[in-house]
Short mmCIF file of N, CA, C and O in Angstrom, two decimals:
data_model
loop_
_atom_site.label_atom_id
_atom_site.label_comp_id
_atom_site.label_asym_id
_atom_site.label_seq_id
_atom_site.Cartn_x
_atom_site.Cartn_y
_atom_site.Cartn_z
N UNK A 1 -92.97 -15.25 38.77
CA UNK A 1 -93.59 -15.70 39.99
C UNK A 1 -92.49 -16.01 41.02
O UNK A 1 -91.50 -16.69 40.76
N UNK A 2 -92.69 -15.59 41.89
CA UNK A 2 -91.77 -15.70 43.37
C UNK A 2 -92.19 -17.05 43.87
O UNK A 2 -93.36 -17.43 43.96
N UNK A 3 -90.95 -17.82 44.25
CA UNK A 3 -91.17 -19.09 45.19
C UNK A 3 -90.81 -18.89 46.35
O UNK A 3 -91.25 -19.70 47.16
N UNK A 4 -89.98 -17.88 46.85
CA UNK A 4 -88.97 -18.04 47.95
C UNK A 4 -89.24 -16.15 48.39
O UNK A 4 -89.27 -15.24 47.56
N UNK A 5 -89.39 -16.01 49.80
CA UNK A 5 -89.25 -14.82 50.76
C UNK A 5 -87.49 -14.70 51.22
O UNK A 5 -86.82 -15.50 51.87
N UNK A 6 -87.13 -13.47 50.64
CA UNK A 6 -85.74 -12.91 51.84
C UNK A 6 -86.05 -12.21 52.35
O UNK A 6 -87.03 -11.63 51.87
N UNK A 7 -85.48 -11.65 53.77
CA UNK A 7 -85.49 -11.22 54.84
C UNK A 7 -86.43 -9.75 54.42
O UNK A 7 -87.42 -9.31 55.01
N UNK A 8 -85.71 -9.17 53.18
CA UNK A 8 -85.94 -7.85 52.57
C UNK A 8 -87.64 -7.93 52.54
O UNK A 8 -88.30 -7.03 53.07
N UNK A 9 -88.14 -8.80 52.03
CA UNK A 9 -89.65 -9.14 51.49
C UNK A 9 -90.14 -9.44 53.28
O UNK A 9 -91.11 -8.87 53.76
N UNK A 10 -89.60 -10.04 53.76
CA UNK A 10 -90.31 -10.05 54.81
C UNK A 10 -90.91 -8.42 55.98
O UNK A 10 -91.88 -8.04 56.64
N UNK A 11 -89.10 -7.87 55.45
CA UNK A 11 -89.61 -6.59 56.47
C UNK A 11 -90.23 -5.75 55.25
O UNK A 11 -90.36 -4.69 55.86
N UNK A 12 -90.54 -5.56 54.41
CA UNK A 12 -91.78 -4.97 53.79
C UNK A 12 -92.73 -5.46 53.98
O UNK A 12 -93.48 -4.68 54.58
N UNK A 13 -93.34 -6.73 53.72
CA UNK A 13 -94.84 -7.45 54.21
C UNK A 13 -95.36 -6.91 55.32
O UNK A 13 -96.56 -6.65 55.47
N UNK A 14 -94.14 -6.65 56.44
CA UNK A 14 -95.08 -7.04 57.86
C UNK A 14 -94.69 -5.39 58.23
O UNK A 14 -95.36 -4.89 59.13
N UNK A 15 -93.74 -4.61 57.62
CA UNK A 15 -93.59 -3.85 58.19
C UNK A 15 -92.71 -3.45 59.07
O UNK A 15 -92.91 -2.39 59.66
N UNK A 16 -91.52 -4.25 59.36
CA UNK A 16 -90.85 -4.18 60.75
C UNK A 16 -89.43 -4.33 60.34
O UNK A 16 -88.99 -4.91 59.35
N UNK A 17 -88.75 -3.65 61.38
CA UNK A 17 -86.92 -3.92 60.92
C UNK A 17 -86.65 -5.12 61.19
O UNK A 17 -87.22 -5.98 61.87
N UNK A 18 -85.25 -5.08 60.26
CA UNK A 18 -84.42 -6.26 59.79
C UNK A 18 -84.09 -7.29 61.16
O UNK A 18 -83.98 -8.49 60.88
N UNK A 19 -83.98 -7.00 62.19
CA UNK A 19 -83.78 -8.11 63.39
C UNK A 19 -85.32 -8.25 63.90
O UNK A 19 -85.23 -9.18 64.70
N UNK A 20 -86.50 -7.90 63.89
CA UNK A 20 -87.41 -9.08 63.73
C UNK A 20 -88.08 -9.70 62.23
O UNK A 20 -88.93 -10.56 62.01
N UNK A 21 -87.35 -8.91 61.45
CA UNK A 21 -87.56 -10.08 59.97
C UNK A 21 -87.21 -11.25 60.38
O UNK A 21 -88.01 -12.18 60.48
N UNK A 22 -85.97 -11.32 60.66
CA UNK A 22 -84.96 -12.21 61.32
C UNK A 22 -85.85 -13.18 62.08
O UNK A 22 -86.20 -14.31 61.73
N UNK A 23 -86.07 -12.69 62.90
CA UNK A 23 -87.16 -13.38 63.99
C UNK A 23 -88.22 -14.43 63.70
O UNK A 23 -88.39 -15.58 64.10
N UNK A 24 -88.91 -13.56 62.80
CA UNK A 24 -90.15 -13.93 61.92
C UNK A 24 -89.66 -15.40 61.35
O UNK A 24 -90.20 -16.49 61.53
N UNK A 25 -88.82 -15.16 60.82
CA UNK A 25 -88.31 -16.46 59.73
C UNK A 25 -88.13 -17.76 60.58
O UNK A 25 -88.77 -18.81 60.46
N UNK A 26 -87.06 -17.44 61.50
CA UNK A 26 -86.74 -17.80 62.74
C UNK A 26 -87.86 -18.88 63.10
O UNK A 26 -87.73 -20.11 63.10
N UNK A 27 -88.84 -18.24 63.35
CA UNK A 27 -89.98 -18.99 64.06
C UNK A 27 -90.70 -19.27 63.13
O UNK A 27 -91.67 -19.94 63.48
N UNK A 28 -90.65 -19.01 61.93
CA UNK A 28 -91.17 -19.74 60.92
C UNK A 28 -90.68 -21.76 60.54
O UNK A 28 -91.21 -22.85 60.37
N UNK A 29 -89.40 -21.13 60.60
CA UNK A 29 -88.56 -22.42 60.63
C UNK A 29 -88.93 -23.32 61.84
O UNK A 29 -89.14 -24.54 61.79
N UNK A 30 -88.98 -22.55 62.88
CA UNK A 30 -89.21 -23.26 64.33
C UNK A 30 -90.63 -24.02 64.20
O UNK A 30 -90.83 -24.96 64.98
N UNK A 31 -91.54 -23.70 63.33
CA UNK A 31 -93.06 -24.16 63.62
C UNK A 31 -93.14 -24.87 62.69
O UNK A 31 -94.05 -25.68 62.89
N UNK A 32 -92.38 -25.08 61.18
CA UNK A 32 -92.60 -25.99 60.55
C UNK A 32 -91.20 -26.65 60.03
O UNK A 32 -90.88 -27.01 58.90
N UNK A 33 -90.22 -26.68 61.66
CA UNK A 33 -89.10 -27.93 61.51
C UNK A 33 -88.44 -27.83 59.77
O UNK A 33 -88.18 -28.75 58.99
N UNK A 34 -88.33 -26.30 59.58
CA UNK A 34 -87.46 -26.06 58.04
C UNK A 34 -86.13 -25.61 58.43
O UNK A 34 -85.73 -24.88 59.34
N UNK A 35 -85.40 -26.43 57.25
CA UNK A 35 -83.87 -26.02 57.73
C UNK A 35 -83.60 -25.00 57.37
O UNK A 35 -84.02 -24.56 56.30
N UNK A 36 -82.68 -24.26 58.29
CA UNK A 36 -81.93 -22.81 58.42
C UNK A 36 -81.40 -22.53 56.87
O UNK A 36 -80.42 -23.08 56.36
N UNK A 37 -82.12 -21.72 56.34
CA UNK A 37 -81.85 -21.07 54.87
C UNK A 37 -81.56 -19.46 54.76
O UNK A 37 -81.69 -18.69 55.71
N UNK A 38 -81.27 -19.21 53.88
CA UNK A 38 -81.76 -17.42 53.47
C UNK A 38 -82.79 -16.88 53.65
O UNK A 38 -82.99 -15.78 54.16
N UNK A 39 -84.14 -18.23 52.91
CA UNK A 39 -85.07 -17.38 52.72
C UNK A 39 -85.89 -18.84 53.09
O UNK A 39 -85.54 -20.02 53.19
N UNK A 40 -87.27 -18.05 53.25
CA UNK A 40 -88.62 -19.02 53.47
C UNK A 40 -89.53 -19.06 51.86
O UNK A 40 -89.67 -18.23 50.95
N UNK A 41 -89.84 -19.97 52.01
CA UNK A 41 -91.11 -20.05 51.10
C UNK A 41 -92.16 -19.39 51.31
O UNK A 41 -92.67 -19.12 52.40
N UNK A 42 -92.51 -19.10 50.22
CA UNK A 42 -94.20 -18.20 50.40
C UNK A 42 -95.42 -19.02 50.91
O UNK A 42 -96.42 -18.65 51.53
N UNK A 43 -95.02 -20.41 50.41
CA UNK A 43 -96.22 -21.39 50.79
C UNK A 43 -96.21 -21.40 52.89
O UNK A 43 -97.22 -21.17 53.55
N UNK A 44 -94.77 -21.72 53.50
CA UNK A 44 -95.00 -21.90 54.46
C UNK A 44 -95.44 -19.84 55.16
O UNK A 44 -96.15 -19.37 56.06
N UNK A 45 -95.01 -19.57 54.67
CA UNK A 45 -95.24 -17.40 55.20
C UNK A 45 -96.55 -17.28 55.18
O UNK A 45 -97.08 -16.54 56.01
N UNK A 46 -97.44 -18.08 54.10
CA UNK A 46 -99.16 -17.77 53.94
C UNK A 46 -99.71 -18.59 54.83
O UNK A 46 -100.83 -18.31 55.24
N UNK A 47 -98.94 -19.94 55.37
CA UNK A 47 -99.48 -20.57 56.03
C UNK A 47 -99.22 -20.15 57.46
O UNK A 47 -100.15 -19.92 58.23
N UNK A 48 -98.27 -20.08 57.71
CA UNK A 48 -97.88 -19.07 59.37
C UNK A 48 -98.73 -18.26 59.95
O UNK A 48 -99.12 -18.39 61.11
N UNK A 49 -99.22 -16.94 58.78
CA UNK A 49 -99.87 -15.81 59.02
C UNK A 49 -101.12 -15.88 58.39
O UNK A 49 -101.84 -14.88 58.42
N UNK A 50 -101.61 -17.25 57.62
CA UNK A 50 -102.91 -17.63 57.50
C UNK A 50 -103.29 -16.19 56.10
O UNK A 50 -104.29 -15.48 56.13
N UNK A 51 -102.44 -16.14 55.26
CA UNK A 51 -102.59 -15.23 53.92
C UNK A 51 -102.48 -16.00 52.95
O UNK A 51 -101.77 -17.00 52.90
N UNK A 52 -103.38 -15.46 51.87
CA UNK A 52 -103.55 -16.08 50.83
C UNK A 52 -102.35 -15.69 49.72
O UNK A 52 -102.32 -14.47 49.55
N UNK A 53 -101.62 -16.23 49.13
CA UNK A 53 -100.70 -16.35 48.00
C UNK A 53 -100.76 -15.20 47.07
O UNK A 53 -99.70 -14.64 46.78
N UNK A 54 -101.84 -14.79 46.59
CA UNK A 54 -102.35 -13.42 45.60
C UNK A 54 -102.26 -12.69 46.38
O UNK A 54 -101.86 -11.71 45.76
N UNK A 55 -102.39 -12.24 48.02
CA UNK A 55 -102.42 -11.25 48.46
C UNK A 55 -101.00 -10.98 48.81
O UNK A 55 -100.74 -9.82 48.51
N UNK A 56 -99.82 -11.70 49.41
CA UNK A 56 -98.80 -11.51 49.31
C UNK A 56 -98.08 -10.75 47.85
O UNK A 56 -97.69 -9.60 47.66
N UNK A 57 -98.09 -11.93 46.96
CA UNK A 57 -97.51 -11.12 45.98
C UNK A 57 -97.88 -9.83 45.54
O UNK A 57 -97.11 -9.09 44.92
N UNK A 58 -99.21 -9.52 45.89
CA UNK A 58 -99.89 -8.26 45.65
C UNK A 58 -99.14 -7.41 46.63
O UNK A 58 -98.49 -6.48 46.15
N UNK A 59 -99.14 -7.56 47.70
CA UNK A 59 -98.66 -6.61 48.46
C UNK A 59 -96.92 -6.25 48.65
O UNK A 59 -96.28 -5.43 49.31
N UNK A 60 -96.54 -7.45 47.61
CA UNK A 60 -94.91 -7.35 47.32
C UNK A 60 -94.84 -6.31 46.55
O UNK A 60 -94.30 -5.30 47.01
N UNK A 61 -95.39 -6.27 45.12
CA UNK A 61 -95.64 -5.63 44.03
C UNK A 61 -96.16 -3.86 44.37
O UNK A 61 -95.78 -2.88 43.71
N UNK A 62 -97.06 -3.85 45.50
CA UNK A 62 -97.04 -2.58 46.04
C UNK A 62 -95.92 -1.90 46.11
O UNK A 62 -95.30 -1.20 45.32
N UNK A 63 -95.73 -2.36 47.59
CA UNK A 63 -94.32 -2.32 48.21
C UNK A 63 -92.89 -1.74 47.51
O UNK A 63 -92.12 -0.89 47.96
N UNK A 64 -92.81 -2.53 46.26
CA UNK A 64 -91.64 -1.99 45.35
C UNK A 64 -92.12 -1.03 44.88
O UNK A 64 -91.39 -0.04 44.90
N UNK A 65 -93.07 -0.92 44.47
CA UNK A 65 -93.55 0.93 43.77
C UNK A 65 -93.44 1.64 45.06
O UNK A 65 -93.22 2.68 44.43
N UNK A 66 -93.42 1.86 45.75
CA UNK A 66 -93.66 2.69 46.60
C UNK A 66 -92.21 3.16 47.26
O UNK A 66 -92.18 4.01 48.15
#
């Protein structure tokens, strides 16, 4: 089980290159006052973009097969 998003997981989720992964996180941190890390939590990423926990990891698990 995954606790923690890197940049890599982010631009697969959403789809988008590595400087607005960047971004993403960025303002992730910015909206819930988290200190500047590597990576985000999945709890605050589901809560940002309002996704449920099973569907992330589901769509991580895609993602690498593909």
């Amino acid at each position: 089980m995954r606790l923690y998003l890197y940049r890599e997981h982010i631009e697969r989720l959403n789809e988008v290159s590595s400087k607005v992964a960047l971004k993403i996180m960025n303002d992730i941190r910015e909206a819930y006052n988290l200190p500047h890390t590597r990576y985000i939590s999945i709890k605050a990423y589901c809560k940002y973009f309002m996704q449920d926990r099973e569907d992330v990891w589901a769509a991580l698990e895609h993602t690498k097969a593909s």
